[in-house]
Amino acid sequence: MTLSTELPRGHRRPPAPPRGKRFTLADPLGALAILSVVAVVALWVMNQGGPISLTTSDRATGSLGLLAGLLASDLMILQVVLLARIPWVERSWGHDLLTRRHRLLGFASFWLMITHVVLFAVERSTREPTAIPNALLSLFVTDSWMLFATAGTLALIMVVVTSIRAARRRLRYESWHLLHLYSYAGIAATFPHTFTDGADFHETWTRVYWWCLYGFAFAATLLYRLALPAWRSLYHRLRVESVVTEAPGTVSVTLKGHRLDRMRTASGQFFVWRFLDGPGWSRGNPYTLSAAPTPDRLRITIKSAGDGSERAARLTPGTRALIEGPYGTLTARHRTQPGMLLMAAGIGITPMRALLEDAPYAPGEATLVYRYGADEHAVFVDELRAIAAHRGVELILLPGPRRADTSWQAAGPAHLDDDTQVLKNLVPDIAHRDVYVCGPPTWITAVRKAARGAGAHRDSVHTEEFAW
């Protein structure tokens, strides 16, 4: 077979920019988030007197409790905005980074909320030491909107507890996702008491500030998590065209739709899918494209890991699909180098298969390393070999059990223990390549460490974790 030296139609190889830090929308977004926290502290200082309010123990308890509550409210709003699926925020930060920041802000706001509750309970008990039960009853139940706030706090506690890694490992994705939706109800329930009881909400301009924050979070969630997905699902009319078994427990689903090119979907991105095939359709599942998108077709490949993914094998042609997306930054749009190194483990091969198909590179400029446990579980091997032959890709297959949890390699001779040196031997010019990585979290960590050690630049390492 004669290898083509042409790039896919419409593509040009991106030039390698200088290694300096690139300015993106993520920079002002981060600054605005920090500014909102500063503004909250400023409101507290103006209304409570700042350090002056800490001169006596009883006043300090209430004042610090108020500050903790204000900060908790601000961080709750920020974490909602982070995962509101705002397109330009997703493109700037990337879904993985947004998810990590959302998790960090979630736990921070939770502990601030607990501090807020505990300090006000102490303050009320100190104020009425002879009637502590009545004081706490008023604080948590009978005061204006406090019963709603207490219910909202309990809902948020449940969400946080189920978000701890040990708990998440025991939950199915569908169950965790449903429980996580209670965070919106919890935040909404805690909202009214701040305006009726919070000292920092009595001034008109402070009310305007908080109403704008809450209003923006609500509007963004309504628009980008509900309205836009509903419109895209109605307009593009995606339906299952075929279901093909790729390996035991793994199927590829091809869907046909209307004017899919208008979504400007790129290889490496994912959608949240809901198939209207019966009970349970409302629970969405994220699946990455496993083939380059076309104007009328998308393909996803699904490995059985829960109720939603197990149902994929039973989908029939004509089944309607609802979508949210496209999301993700594991695309050729973020190239910084002339060459590419793609590394995948297990079902993480899905975005790499799509990237390999239509990313802009010339023969000899792309290498794919694919690690899998056994030949029967290897996905797309024949397709990968065909693409490699057609486009001049170096294909490296690594079957077998993993060497160790801290290694990206398959088990092999003892002299191959050094992950960094092995990677450098496989790809000597890694410093001049973008490194795309997808697979289990611990495997991604091992690849990232080896790639950086072998000379890959931090901005040239792109990852997508198949985890939740």
C-alpha positions in Angstrom: 0.0 0.0 0.0 1.3 3.5 -0.9 1.1 5.8 2.1 -0.5 9.1 1.5 1.6 12.1 2.4 -1.4 14.5 2.3 -3.2 15.8 5.4 -7.0 15.3 5.7 -8.9 17.8 3.5 -9.3 21.2 5.1 -6.4 20.7 7.7 -3.1 22.3 7.9 -0.3 21.2 10.2 -0.2 23.6 13.1 3.1 25.4 13.7 4.8 24.9 17.0 4.4 28.1 19.0 6.9 29.4 21.5 7.1 27.5 24.7 6.0 30.4 26.8 2.7 30.3 28.7 -0.3 31.0 26.5 -3.0 33.5 27.5 -6.5 32.0 27.4 -9.9 32.9 28.7 -9.1 30.7 31.7 -6.9 33.5 33.1 -9.6 36.3 33.5 -12.1 33.6 34.6 -9.8 32.6 37.5 -9.3 36.2 38.4 -13.0 36.9 38.5 -13.6 33.9 40.8 -10.9 35.1 43.2 -12.4 38.6 43.0 -15.8 37.3 44.0 -14.2 35.9 47.2 -12.5 39.2 47.9 -15.8 41.0 47.4 -17.5 38.7 50.0 -14.8 39.4 52.6 -15.1 43.1 51.8 -18.9 43.0 52.4 -18.3 41.3 55.8 -15.7 43.9 56.8 -18.1 46.8 55.8 -21.1 45.3 57.7 -19.4 43.7 60.7 -16.4 45.9 61.1 -13.8 43.3 60.3 -11.3 42.9 63.1 -13.4 45.1 65.4 -16.1 42.4 65.5 -13.6 40.0 66.9 -12.8 41.9 70.1 -15.2 39.9 72.3 -15.7 36.1 72.3 -19.5 36.1 71.9 -19.4 38.7 69.1 -16.5 37.0 67.4 -18.4 33.7 67.3 -21.3 35.2 65.4 -19.1 37.4 63.2 -16.9 34.5 62.1 -19.9 32.3 61.6 -21.4 34.9 59.3 -18.1 35.1 57.3 -18.0 31.3 56.9 -21.6 31.3 55.7 -20.9 34.1 53.2 -17.8 32.3 51.8 -19.7 29.0 51.6 -22.5 30.7 49.6 -20.0 32.2 47.2 -18.1 29.0 46.7 -21.3 27.1 46.1 -22.3 29.5 43.4 -18.8 29.2 41.8 -19.0 25.4 41.8 -22.4 25.5 40.1 -21.1 27.9 37.4 -18.0 25.7 36.8 -20.2 22.8 35.8 -23.0 24.8 34.2 -21.6 23.6 30.8 -21.0 27.2 29.6 -19.3 26.6 26.2 -16.6 29.2 26.4 -15.7 28.1 30.0 -15.5 24.5 28.9 -13.3 25.4 26.0 -11.0 27.5 28.2 -10.6 25.2 31.2 -11.4 21.7 29.9 -14.0 19.4 31.5 -11.4 17.4 33.5 -9.9 20.6 35.1 -13.4 22.0 35.8 -14.5 18.8 37.5 -11.4 18.9 39.8 -11.9 22.5 40.6 -15.6 21.9 41.2 -14.7 19.1 43.6 -12.2 21.3 45.4 -14.7 24.1 45.8 -17.4 21.7 46.8 -15.5 20.3 49.8 -14.3 23.8 50.8 -17.8 25.3 50.7 -19.0 22.2 52.7 -16.6 22.7 55.5 -17.3 26.4 55.6 -21.0 25.7 55.8 -20.4 23.3 58.7 -18.3 25.9 60.4 -21.1 28.4 59.8 -23.7 26.1 61.4 -21.5 25.2 64.4 -20.5 28.7 65.2 -24.0 30.0 65.1 -25.1 27.1 67.3 -22.4 28.0 69.8 -23.4 31.7 69.7 -27.1 30.9 70.3 -26.2 28.5 73.1 -23.9 31.1 74.8 -26.6 33.8 74.4 -29.3 31.6 76.1 -27.4 29.1 78.3 -30.5 28.2 80.4 -32.6 27.4 77.3 -30.2 25.7 74.9 -32.8 23.3 73.4 -35.2 26.1 72.6 -32.4 28.3 71.2 -31.3 25.5 68.9 -34.9 24.8 67.9 -35.3 28.4 66.9 -32.0 28.4 65.0 -32.6 25.3 63.0 -36.4 25.1 62.7 -38.7 27.9 63.7 -36.8 31.1 62.7 -37.7 32.5 59.3 -36.8 30.0 56.5 -34.5 28.1 58.8 -36.3 24.8 58.4 -35.6 25.0 54.6 -32.0 25.9 55.4 -31.7 22.9 57.7 -33.2 20.6 55.0 -30.9 22.1 52.4 -27.8 21.5 54.6 -28.8 17.9 55.2 -29.1 17.4 51.4 -25.7 18.9 50.8 -24.2 16.7 53.6 -25.6 13.7 51.8 -24.1 14.8 48.4 -20.7 15.4 50.0 -20.6 12.0 51.8 -21.5 10.2 48.5 -18.8 12.2 46.7 -16.0 10.8 48.9 -14.0 8.3 46.8 -14.6 5.3 49.1 -18.4 5.9 48.8 -18.2 6.6 45.0 -16.5 3.2 44.4 -19.5 1.5 46.0 -22.1 3.4 43.9 -23.1 2.9 40.3 -22.6 6.0 38.2 -26.3 6.3 37.6 -27.0 6.3 41.4 -24.3 8.7 42.2 -25.4 11.1 39.4 -29.0 11.1 40.7 -27.9 11.7 44.3 -25.6 14.5 43.1 -28.6 16.4 41.7 -29.8 17.0 45.2 -27.0 19.6 45.5 -29.1 22.0 43.5 -32.1 21.5 45.8 -29.8 21.9 48.8 -28.4 25.2 47.5 -31.8 26.5 46.6 -33.2 25.6 50.0 -30.4 27.5 51.9 -30.9 30.6 49.7 -34.0 32.3 51.3 -32.7 32.5 54.9 -29.7 34.6 53.8 -32.0 37.4 52.6 -34.4 37.4 55.5 -31.8 36.8 58.3 -28.4 37.7 57.0 -27.0 41.0 58.2 -24.9 41.4 55.0 -28.1 41.4 52.8 -29.9 44.3 54.3 -28.3 47.0 52.2 -29.8 47.5 48.7 -26.5 47.2 46.8 -25.5 44.1 48.7 -28.8 42.5 47.8 -28.2 43.4 44.2 -24.7 41.8 44.3 -26.0 38.5 45.7 -29.1 38.4 43.5 -26.8 38.9 40.5 -24.5 36.0 41.6 -27.4 33.6 42.3 -29.3 34.8 39.1 -26.3 34.2 36.9 -25.7 30.7 38.2 -29.4 29.9 37.8 -29.6 31.4 34.3 -26.4 29.6 33.2 -27.6 26.3 34.5 -31.1 26.7 32.9 -29.7 27.8 29.6 -26.7 25.5 29.1 -27.7 22.4 31.0 -31.4 22.3 30.0 -32.4 24.6 27.1 -29.4 24.2 24.8 -29.2 20.4 25.1 -33.0 20.2 24.5 -32.7 22.4 21.4 -29.8 20.4 20.0 -31.6 17.1 20.6 -34.7 18.3 18.8 -32.8 19.9 15.9 -30.2 17.2 15.2 -32.7 14.3 15.6 -30.1 11.6 16.4 -31.3 8.0 16.1 -29.4 4.7 16.5 -28.4 3.3 13.1 -26.5 0.2 14.2 -24.9 -1.6 17.2 -21.8 -3.7 16.6 -20.0 -5.8 19.2 -16.3 -4.9 19.4 -15.2 -7.2 22.2 -16.8 -9.0 25.1 -18.9 -6.4 27.0 -18.0 -3.6 24.5 -20.2 -2.3 21.7 -20.0 0.5 19.1 -23.2 2.5 18.5 -23.5 4.5 15.3 -26.1 7.2 15.2 -27.5 9.2 12.3 -28.6 12.8 12.6 -29.4 16.0 10.9 -26.7 18.7 10.2 -24.4 17.4 12.9 -21.6 19.6 11.5 -23.3 22.7 13.0 -22.2 21.5 16.5 -18.5 21.8 15.4 -17.8 18.6 17.2 -14.1 17.5 17.2 -12.5 14.1 17.5 -11.6 13.5 21.1 -14.8 15.1 22.5 -17.7 13.4 24.3 -21.4 13.9 24.8 -23.7 13.0 27.7 -26.2 10.5 26.1 -29.7 9.5 27.0 -31.4 6.8 24.9 -35.2 6.8 24.8 -35.4 3.0 25.1 -37.5 2.6 28.2 -37.3 3.1 32.0 -34.0 4.8 33.1 -33.7 6.9 30.0 -33.4 10.1 32.0 -30.0 9.2 33.6 -27.3 10.4 31.2 -24.0 8.8 30.6 -20.8 10.4 29.1 -19.4 8.5 26.1 -16.5 9.7 23.9 -16.6 9.6 20.1 -14.7 6.6 18.7 -14.7 7.8 15.1 -14.2 11.2 13.4 -17.6 13.0 13.3 -19.2 13.5 9.9 -22.1 15.8 8.9 -24.7 13.1 9.5 -23.1 10.4 11.7 -21.5 10.0 15.1 -20.1 6.8 16.6 -19.5 6.0 20.3 -18.0 2.8 21.9 -19.3 1.7 25.2 -17.9 -0.8 27.7 -20.3 -2.4 30.1 -19.8 -0.8 33.6 -23.3 -0.2 34.9 -27.0 -0.2 34.0 -26.8 2.5 31.4 -23.8 1.0 29.6 -25.2 -2.5 29.8 -28.4 -1.3 28.0 -26.3 -0.1 25.1 -25.9 -3.7 23.7 -29.7 -4.0 23.6 -30.3 -0.8 21.7 -32.2 -1.2 18.4 -32.0 0.8 15.2 -34.3 3.8 15.3 -34.0 4.4 19.0 -34.0 8.2 19.7 -31.0 9.8 21.5 -30.9 13.0 23.6 -27.5 14.7 23.9 -25.6 17.2 26.0 -22.4 18.5 24.5 -19.9 18.3 22.8 -17.5 18.6 25.8 -13.8 18.0 26.3 -10.5 19.5 25.2 -8.7 16.3 24.2 -8.7 17.5 20.6 -6.3 18.5 17.9 -7.4 22.1 18.4 -5.0 22.3 21.3 -1.9 21.2 19.5 1.3 22.9 20.4 3.9 20.7 18.6 4.3 19.3 15.1 4.3 15.7 16.2 1.8 13.6 18.2 2.1 10.7 20.7 -1.2 9.1 21.6 -1.3 6.7 24.6 -4.4 4.7 25.6 -5.3 2.0 28.0 -8.4 -0.2 27.8 -11.5 1.7 26.6 -9.4 4.9 26.7 -8.6 4.0 23.0 -11.9 5.5 21.9 -10.9 9.1 21.6 -7.5 8.1 20.3 -9.1 6.1 17.5 -11.0 9.2 16.4 -8.0 11.6 16.8 -5.8 9.2 14.8 -8.4 9.3 11.9 -8.6 13.0 11.2 -5.9 14.9 13.2 -3.5 17.0 11.0 -0.2 15.1 10.8 2.1 13.8 8.1 3.5 10.2 7.8 6.0 9.6 10.6 4.7 12.4 12.8 2.3 10.3 14.9 2.8 7.3 17.3 0.1 5.4 19.1 0.8 3.3 22.2 -2.2 1.0 23.1 -2.1 -1.0 26.3 -4.8 -3.7 27.0 -5.1 -6.7 29.2 -5.8 -9.5 26.8 -6.3 -9.8 23.0 -10.0 -10.6 23.4 -10.5 -7.3 25.0 -8.5 -5.2 22.5 -10.8 -2.8 20.6 -10.3 -1.5 17.1 -7.0 -3.3 16.5 -7.9 -3.9 12.8 -9.1 -0.3 12.3 -6.0 1.0 14.0 -3.7 -1.1 11.7 -5.6 0.2 8.6 -5.3 3.8 9.7 -1.6 3.3 10.6 -0.9 1.8 7.2 -2.8 4.6 5.4 -1.4 7.6 7.3 2.1 6.4 8.3 1.5 6.0 12.0 3.8 4.0 14.3 1.5 1.6 16.1 2.8 0.0 19.4 0.6 -2.6 21.0 1.2 -3.6 24.6 -1.0 -6.6 25.6 -0.9 -8.3 28.9 -1.3 -7.4 32.6 0.0 -4.1 33.9 3.5 -4.2 35.4 2.4 -2.3 38.6 -0.2 0.3 39.7 2.5 3.0 39.4 3.6 2.0 35.9 2.1 2.6 32.5 3.9 -0.5 31.0 2.7 -4.0 30.5 4.5 -6.7 32.5 7.9 -7.6 30.9 11.6 -8.0 31.5 13.0 -6.5 34.7 15.4 -4.2 32.7 12.3 -2.2 31.5 11.4 -1.0 35.0 12.2 2.7 34.3 9.0 4.1 32.8 10.7 7.3 31.8 13.6 5.7 30.0 11.4 3.2 28.2 9.1 6.0 26.9 12.1 8.0 25.8 13.5 5.0 23.9 10.1 4.5 22.2 9.7 8.2 21.3 13.1 9.9 21.3 11.6 13.2 20.0 8.9 13.4 22.6 9.9 16.9 23.4 8.6 17.9 20.0 5.3 16.1 20.3 1.9 16.7 21.8 1.1 13.8 24.2 -2.5 12.7 24.3 -3.4 10.3 27.1 -6.6 8.5 28.0 -7.3 5.6 30.4 -7.8 4.8 34.1 -6.7 7.7 36.5 -3.6 5.9 38.0 -2.4 4.9 34.5 -2.8 8.5 33.3 -0.8 9.7 36.3 2.0 7.2 35.5 2.1 8.3 31.8 2.1 12.0 32.7 5.0 11.5 35.1 7.0 9.5 32.5 6.2 12.0 29.7 7.4 15.0 31.7 10.5 13.1 32.8 11.2 12.2 29.1 11.1 15.8 28.1 7.5 16.6 27.1 6.4 20.1 27.9 3.7 20.5 30.5 1.4 22.4 28.1 1.8 19.6 25.5 0.4 16.8 27.7 -3.3 16.5 27.2 -5.4 14.1 29.3 -8.9 12.8 29.7 -9.8 10.5 32.6 -12.4 7.8 32.2 -13.6 8.2 35.7 -16.4 10.0 37.6 
